CSV table of C-alpha atoms in Angstrom, one decimal:
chain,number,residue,atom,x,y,z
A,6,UNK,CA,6.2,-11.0,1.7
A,7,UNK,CA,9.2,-8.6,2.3
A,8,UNK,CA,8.5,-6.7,5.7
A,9,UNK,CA,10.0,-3.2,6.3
A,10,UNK,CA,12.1,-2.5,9.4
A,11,UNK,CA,10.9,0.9,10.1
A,12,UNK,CA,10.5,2.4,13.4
A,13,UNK,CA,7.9,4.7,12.7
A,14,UNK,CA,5.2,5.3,10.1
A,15,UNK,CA,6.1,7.0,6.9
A,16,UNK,CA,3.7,9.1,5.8
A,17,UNK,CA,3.2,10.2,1.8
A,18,UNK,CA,2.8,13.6,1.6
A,19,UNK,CA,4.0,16.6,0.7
A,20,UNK,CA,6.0,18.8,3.1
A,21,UNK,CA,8.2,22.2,2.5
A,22,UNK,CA,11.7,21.4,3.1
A,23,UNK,CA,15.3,23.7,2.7
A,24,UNK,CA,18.2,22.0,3.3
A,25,UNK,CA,22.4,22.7,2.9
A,26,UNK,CA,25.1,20.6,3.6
A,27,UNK,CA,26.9,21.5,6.4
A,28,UNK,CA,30.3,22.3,4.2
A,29,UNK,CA,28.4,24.8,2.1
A,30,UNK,CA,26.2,28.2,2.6
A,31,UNK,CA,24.2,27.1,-0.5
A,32,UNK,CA,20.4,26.3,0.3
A,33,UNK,CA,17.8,24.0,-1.9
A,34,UNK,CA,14.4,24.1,-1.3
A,35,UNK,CA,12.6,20.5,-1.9
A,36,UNK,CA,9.1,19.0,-1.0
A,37,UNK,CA,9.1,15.6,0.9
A,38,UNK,CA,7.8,12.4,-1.2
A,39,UNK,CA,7.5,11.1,2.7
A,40,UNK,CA,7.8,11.8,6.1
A,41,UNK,CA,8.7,9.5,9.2
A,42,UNK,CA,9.8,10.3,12.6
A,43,UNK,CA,12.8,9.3,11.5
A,44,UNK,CA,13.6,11.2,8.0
A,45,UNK,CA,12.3,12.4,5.3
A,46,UNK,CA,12.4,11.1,1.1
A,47,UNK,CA,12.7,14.3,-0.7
A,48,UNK,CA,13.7,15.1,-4.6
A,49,UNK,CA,17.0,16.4,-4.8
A,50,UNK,CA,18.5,18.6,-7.2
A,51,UNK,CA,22.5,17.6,-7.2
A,52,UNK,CA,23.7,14.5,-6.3
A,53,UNK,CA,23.8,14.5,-2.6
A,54,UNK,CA,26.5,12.0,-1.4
A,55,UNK,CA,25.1,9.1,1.0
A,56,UNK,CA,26.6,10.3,4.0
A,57,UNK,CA,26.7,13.7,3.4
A,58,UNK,CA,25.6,15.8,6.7
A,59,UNK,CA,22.7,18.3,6.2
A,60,UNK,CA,20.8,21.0,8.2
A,61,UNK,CA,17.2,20.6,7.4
A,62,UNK,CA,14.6,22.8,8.0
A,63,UNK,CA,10.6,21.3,8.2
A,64,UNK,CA,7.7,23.9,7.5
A,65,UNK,CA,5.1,21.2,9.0
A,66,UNK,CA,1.5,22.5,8.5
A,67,UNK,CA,-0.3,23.8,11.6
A,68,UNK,CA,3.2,24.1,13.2
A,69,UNK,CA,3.9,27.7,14.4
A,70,UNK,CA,7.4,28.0,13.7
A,71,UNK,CA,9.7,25.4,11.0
A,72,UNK,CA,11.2,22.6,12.8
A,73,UNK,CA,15.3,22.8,12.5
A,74,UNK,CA,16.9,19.1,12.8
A,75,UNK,CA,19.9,17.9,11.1
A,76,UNK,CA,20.4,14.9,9.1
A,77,UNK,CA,22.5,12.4,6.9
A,78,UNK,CA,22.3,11.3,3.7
A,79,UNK,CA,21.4,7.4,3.7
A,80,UNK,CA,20.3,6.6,0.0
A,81,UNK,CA,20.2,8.2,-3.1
A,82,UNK,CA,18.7,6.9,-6.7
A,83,UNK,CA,16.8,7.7,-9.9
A,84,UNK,CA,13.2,8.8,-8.8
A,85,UNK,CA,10.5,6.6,-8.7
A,86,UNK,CA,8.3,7.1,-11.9
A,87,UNK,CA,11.1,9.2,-13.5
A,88,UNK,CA,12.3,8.7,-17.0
A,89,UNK,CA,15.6,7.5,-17.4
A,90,UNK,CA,16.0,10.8,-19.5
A,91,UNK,CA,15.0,13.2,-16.9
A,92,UNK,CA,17.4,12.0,-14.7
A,93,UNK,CA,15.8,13.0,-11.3
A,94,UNK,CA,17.1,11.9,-8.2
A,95,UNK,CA,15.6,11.5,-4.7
A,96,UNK,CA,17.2,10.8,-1.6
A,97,UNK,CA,16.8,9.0,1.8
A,98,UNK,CA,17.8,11.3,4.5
A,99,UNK,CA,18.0,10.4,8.3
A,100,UNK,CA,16.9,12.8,10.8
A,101,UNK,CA,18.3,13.5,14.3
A,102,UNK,CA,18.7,16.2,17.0
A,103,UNK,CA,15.4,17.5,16.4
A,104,UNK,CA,12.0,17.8,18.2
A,105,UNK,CA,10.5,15.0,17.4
A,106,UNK,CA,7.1,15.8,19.3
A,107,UNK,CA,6.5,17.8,16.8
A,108,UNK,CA,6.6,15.0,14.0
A,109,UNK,CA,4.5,13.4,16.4
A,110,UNK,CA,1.9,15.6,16.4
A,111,UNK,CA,2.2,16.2,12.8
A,112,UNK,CA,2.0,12.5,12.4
A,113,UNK,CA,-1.1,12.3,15.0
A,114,UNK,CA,-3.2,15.0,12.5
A,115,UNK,CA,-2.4,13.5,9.6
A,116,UNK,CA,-3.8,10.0,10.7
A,117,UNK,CA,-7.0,11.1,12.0
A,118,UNK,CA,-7.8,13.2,9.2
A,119,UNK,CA,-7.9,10.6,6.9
A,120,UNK,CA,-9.9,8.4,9.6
């Protein structure tokens, strides 16, 4: 049995996301595959570069305001369930400088909702 080292638990679902990289004025919008305290799986439309520095912006349900955090690029592949033809590519991205209360609460809703 392989065991994940994750600090905190991912959730799968589906949160609005825009994001640049911090060399460019360019902004993509995304949806996240899953969320953690400590980053987010999103689709990507180009192919980010794993290291690649990004401001992010999270518009977390029930959340007043969008939650601004900034981030790195620490994976990117084919998608899961994705054709080989389609070509579409997700990526891992680490989050830091951030509120992270408020992917706590987040976190704390989405668990006893589904209790």
């Amino acid at each position: 049995m392989i065991r994940e080292k994750r600090s905190y638990l991912r959730l799968p679902t589906g949160v609005r996301v825009t994001y640049r990289r911090l060399d460019d004025v360019r902004m993509e919008s995304s949806v996240t595959k899953d969320i953690s305290g400590g980053g987010i799986r999103i689709p990507v439309v180009d192919d980010l570069e794993v290291g690649c520095p990004l401001e992010v912006q999270l518009e977390l349900p029930q959340e007043p305001a969008p939650t601004y955090a900034l981030g790195k690029v620490v994976w990117v592949r084919q998608a899961e369930n994705s054709a080989r033809e389609s070509a579409e590519l997700e990526a891992g991205i680490a989050l830091n400088a951030f509120d992270r209360g408020v992917v706590d609460r987040f976190t704390a809703r989405w668990v006893e909702a589904r209790d």
